[in-house]
Short mmCIF file of C-alpha atoms and ligand atoms in Angstrom, two decimals:
data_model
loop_
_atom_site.label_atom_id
_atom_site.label_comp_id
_atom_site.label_asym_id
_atom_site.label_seq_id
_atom_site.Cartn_x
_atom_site.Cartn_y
_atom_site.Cartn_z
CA UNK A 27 142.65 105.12 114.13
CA UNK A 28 141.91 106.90 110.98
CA UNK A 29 138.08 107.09 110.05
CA UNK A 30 138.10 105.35 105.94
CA UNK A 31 135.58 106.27 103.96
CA UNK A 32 134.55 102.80 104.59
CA UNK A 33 133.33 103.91 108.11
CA UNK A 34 131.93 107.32 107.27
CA UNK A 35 129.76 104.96 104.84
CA UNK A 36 128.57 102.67 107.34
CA UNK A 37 127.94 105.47 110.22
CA UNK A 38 125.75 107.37 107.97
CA UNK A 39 123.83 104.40 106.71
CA UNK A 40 123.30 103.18 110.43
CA UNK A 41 122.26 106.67 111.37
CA UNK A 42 119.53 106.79 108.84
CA UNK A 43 118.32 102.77 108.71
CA UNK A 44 117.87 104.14 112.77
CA UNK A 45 115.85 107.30 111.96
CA UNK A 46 113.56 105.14 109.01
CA UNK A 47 113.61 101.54 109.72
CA UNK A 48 114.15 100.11 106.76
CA UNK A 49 115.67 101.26 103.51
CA UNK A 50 114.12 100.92 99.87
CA UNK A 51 115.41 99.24 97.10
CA UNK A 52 114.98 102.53 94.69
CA UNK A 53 116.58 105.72 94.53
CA UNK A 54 116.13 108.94 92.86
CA UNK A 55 118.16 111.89 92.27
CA UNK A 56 115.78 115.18 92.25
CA UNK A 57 118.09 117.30 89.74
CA UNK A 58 116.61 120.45 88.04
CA UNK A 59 112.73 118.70 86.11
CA UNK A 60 112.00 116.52 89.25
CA UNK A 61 111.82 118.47 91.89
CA UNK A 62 107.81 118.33 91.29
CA UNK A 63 108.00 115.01 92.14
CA UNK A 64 108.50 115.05 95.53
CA UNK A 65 104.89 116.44 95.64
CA UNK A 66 103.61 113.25 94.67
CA UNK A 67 105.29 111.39 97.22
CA UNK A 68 103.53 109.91 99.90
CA UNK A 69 106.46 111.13 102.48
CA UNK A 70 106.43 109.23 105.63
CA UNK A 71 110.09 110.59 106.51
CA UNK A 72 112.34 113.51 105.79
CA UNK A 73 115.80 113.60 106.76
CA UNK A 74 117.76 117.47 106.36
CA UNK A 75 121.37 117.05 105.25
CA UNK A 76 122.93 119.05 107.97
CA UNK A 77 121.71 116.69 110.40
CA UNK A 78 123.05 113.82 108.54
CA UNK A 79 126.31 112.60 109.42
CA UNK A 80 129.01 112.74 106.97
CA UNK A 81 126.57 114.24 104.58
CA UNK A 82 128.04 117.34 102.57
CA UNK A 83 125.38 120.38 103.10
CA UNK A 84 124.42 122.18 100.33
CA UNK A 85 126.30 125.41 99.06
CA UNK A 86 122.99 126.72 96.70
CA UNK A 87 121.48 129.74 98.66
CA UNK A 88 117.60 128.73 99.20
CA UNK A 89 118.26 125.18 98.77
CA UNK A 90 118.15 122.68 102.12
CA UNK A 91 119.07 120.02 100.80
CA UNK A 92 117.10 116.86 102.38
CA UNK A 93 116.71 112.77 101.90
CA UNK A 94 113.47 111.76 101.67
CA UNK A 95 111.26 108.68 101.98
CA UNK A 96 108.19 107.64 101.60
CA UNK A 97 105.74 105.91 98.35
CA UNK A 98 105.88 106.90 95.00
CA UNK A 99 104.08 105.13 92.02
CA UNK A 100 102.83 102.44 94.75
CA UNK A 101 106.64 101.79 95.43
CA UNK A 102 108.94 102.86 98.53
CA UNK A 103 111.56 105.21 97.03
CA UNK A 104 114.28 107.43 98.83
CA UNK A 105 114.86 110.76 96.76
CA UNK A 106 117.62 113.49 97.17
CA UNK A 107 116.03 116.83 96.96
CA UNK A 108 119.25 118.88 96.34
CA UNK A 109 122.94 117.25 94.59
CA UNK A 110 125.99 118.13 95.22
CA UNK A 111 127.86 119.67 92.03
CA UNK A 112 131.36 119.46 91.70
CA UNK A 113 131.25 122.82 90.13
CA UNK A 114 130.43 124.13 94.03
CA UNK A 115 133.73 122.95 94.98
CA UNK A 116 132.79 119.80 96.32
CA UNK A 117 135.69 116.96 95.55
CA UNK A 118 134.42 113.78 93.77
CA UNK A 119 134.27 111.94 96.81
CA UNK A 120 131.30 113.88 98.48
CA UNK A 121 129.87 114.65 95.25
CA UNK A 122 129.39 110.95 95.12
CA UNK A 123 129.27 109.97 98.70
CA UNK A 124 125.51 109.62 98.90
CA UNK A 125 125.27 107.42 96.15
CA UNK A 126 127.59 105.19 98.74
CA UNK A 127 125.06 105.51 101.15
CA UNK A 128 122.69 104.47 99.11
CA UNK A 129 124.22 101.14 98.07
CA UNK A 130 125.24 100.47 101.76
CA UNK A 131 121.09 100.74 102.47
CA UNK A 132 120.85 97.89 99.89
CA UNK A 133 119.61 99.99 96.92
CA UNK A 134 119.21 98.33 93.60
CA UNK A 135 118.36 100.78 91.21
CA UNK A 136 118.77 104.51 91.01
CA UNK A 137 117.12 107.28 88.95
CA UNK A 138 118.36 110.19 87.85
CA UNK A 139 117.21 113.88 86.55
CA UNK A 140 119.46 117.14 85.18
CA UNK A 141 118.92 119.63 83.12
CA UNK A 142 120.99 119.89 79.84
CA UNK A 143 122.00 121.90 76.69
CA UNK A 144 121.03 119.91 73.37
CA UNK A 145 123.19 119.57 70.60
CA UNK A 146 121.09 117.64 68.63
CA UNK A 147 119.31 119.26 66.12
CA UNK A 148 116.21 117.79 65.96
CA UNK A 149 116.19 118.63 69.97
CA UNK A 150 113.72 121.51 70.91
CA UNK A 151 113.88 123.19 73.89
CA UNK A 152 111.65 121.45 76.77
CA UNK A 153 112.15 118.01 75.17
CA UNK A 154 112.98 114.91 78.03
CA UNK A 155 115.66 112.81 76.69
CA UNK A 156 116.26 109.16 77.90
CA UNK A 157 120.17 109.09 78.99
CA UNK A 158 121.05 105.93 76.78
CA UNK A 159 124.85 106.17 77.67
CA UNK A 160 127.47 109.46 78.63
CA UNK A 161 130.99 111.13 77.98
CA UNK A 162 133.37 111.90 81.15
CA UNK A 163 134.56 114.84 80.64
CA UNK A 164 134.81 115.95 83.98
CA UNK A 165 138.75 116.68 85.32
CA UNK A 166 138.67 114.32 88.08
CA UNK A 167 136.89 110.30 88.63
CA UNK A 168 135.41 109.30 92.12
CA UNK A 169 137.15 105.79 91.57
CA UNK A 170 140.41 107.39 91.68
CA UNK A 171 142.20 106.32 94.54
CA UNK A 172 141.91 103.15 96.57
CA UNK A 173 139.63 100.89 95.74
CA UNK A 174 137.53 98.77 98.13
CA UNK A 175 136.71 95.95 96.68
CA UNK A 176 133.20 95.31 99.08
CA UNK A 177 132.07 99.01 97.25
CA UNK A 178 132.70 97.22 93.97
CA UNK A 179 135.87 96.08 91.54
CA UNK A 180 139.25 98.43 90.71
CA UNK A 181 138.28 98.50 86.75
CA UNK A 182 134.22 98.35 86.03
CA UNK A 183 132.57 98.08 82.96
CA UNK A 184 130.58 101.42 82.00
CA UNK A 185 129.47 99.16 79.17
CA UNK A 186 125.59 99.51 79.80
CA UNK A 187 126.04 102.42 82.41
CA UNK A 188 122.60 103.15 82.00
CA UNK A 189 119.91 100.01 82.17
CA UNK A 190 118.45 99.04 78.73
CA UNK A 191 115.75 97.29 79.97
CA UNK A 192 114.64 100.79 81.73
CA UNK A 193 115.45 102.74 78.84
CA UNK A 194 112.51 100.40 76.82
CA UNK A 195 110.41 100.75 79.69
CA UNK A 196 110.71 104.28 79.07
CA UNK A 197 110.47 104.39 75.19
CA UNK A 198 107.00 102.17 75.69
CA UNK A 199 105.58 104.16 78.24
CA UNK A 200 106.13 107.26 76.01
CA UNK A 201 104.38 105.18 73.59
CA UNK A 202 101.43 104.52 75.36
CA UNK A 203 101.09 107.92 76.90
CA UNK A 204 102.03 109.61 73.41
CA UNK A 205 104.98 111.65 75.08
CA UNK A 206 107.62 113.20 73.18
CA UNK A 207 110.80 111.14 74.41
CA UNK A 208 114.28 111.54 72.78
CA UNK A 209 117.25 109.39 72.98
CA UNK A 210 120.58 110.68 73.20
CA UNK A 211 124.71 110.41 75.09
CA UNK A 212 125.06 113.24 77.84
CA UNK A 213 128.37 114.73 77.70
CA UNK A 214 129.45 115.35 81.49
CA UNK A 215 131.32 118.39 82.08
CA UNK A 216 132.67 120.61 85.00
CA UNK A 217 131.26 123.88 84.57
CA UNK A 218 129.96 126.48 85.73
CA UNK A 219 130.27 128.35 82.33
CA UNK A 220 127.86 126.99 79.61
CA UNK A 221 129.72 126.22 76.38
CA UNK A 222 131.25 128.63 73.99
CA UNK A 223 129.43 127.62 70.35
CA UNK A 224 132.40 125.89 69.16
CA UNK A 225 132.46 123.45 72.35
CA UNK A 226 128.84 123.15 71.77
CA UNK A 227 129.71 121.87 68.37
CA UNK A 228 132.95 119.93 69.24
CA UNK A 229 130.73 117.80 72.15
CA UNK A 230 128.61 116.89 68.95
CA UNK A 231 131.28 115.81 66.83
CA UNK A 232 132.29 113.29 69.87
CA UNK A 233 129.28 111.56 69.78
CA UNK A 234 127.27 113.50 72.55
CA UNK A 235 123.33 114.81 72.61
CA UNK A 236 123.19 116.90 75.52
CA UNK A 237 125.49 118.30 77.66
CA UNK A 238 125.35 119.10 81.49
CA UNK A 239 127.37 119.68 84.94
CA UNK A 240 125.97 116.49 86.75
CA UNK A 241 125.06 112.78 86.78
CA UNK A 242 127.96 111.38 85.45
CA UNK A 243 129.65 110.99 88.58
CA UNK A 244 127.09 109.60 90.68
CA UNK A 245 126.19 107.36 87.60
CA UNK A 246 129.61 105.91 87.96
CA UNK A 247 129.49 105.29 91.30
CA UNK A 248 125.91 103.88 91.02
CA UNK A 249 127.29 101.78 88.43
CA UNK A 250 130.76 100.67 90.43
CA UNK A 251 127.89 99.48 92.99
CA UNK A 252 126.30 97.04 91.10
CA UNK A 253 123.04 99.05 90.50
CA UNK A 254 120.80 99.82 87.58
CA UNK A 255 120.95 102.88 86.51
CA UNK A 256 117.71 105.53 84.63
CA UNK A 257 118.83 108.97 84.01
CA UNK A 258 116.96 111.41 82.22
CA UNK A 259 117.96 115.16 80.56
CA UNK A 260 115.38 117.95 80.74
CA UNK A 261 116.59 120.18 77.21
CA UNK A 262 116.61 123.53 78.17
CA UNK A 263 118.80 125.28 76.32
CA UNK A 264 119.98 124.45 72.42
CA UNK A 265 123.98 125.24 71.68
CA UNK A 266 126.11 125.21 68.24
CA UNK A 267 127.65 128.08 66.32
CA UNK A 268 124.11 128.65 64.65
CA UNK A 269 122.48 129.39 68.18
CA UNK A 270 121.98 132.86 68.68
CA UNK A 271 120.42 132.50 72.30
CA UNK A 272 122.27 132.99 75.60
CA UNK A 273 121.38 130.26 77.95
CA UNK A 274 120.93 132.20 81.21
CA UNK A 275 120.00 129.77 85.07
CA UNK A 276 116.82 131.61 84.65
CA UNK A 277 115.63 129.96 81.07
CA UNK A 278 117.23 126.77 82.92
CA UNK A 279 114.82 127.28 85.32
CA UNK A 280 112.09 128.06 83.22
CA UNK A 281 111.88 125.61 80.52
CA UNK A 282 112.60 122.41 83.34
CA UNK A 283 109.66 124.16 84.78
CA UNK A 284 107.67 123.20 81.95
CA UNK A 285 109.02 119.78 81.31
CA UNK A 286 108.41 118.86 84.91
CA UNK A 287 104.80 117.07 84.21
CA UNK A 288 105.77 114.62 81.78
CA UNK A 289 109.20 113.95 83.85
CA UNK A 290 106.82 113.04 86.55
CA UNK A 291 104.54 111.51 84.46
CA UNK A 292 107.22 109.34 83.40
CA UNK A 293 108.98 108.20 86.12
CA UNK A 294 105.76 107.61 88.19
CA UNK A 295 104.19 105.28 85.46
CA UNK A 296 108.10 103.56 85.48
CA UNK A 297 107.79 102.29 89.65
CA UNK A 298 104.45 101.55 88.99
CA UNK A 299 105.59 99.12 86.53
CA UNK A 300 108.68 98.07 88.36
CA UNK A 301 106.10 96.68 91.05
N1 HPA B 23 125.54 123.42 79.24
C1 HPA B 23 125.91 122.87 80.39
N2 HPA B 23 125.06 122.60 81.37
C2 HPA B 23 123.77 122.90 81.17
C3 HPA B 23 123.33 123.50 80.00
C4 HPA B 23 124.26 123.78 78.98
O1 HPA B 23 123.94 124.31 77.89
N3 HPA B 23 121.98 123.67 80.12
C5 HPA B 23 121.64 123.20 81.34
N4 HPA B 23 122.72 122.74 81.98
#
């Protein structure tokens, strides 16, 4: 018989419940601003994604992709050091497949990190911004196709697709710690181009902040599963037919370098307070 995704699912989770024991309840996405985390973890396993069943590898030269468990914040986390874009070529369906993996472990509540262009123009560059809700505009939905209805319903709400509760966890840890923390709707798109100036300035005239080539999809997904969703936008680039500058993967780089502290900061002081 045919292997469903269904099985892939289950074979994977079994293969790593068998190399950790048991699964946490939190997960985070290392996207470009968090991969300094993983330094604070107190890893007790590391799992590389070639050896991982069903896991897509990752395409990025330099970049071995690996799961990753252990304490963070006082609190037993898994993180994803390396994501799968859909701009690589990947189809929905892997981009999102560990997210699966992740529910089928029993996780409850996922965090996520990208790096974005701002459209807001009170954004500078280097500013975090709490992910308070997002646009789809990417051309194809990991929930097309058949649903199973033990991953989650046919037609979910995206109505709080990202946890309020977190998102004023966030806003008074900021507070306390006196960090700059914006607010604002992350526009999901394809890539790999950045935006001409005039879609820079259309995605703000639709309502979005910041826009990016990730998250949305495994934010879906996350949310399709039941679980509470924190996502977070490193600003490293500003876009609009006033910007001059010519966001290069190097200032990427660069200025989530620099925001990677108070990202850190941030979501350590969250688990803590999770408990
Ligand atoms: N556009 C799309 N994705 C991005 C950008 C941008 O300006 N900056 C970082 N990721």
């Amino acid at each position: 018989m045919e292997k469903t995704m269904l099985d892939s699912i289950r074979e994977t989770a079994e293969y790593i419940i068998k190399e950790v024991g048991t699964a946490p309840d939190t997960a985070i996405i290392l996207g470009t601003g968090l991969g300094e985390l993983v330094d604070h973890i107190e890893i007790k396993k590391e799992l590389a994604y070639k050896d991982i069943p069903n896991f897509p590898v990752s395409t990025v030269e330099g970049h071995s992709g690996k799961l990753i468990f252990g304490i963070l914040g006082g609190k037993y986390v898994m993180a994803m050091q390396g994501r799968f874009h859909y701009y690589e070529g990947y189809d929905m369906k892997q981009v999102t497949f560990p997210v699966r993996v992740m529910q089928q472990l029993g996780v409850r509540k996922l965090f996520v990190s990208n790096a974005a262009g701002g459209m807001n123009k009170e954004f500078r560059v280097g500013d975090v911004m709490v992910i308070t809700d997002h646009i789809n505009l990417f051309p194809e939905h990991p929930l097309r196709g058949k649903n199973y209805e033990e991953l989650g319903p046919r037609f979910p709400a995206m109505t709080e697709a990202y946890d309020r509760g977190l998102v004023k966890m966030a806003d008074d840890i900021a507070c306390e710690k006196k960090i700059r923390l914006m607010h604002g709707v992350y526009v999901g798109t394809q890539g790999p181009t950045f935006e001409t100036p005039a879609e820079y300035e259309y995605f703000r005239v639709i309502g979005g902040d910041a826009v990016g080539m990730s998250t949305v999809p495994e934010v879906i997904v996350a949310n399709h599963a039941g679980m509470l969703v924190f996502g977070v936008s490193v600003i490293t680039d500003l876009g609009g037919k006033d910007v001059l500058e010519v966001p290069t993967h190097e200032e990427v780089q660069k200025a989530a370098l620099k925001a990677q502290p108070v990202m850190t900061e941030l979501i350590k002081a969250m688990l803590e307070r999770i408990g």
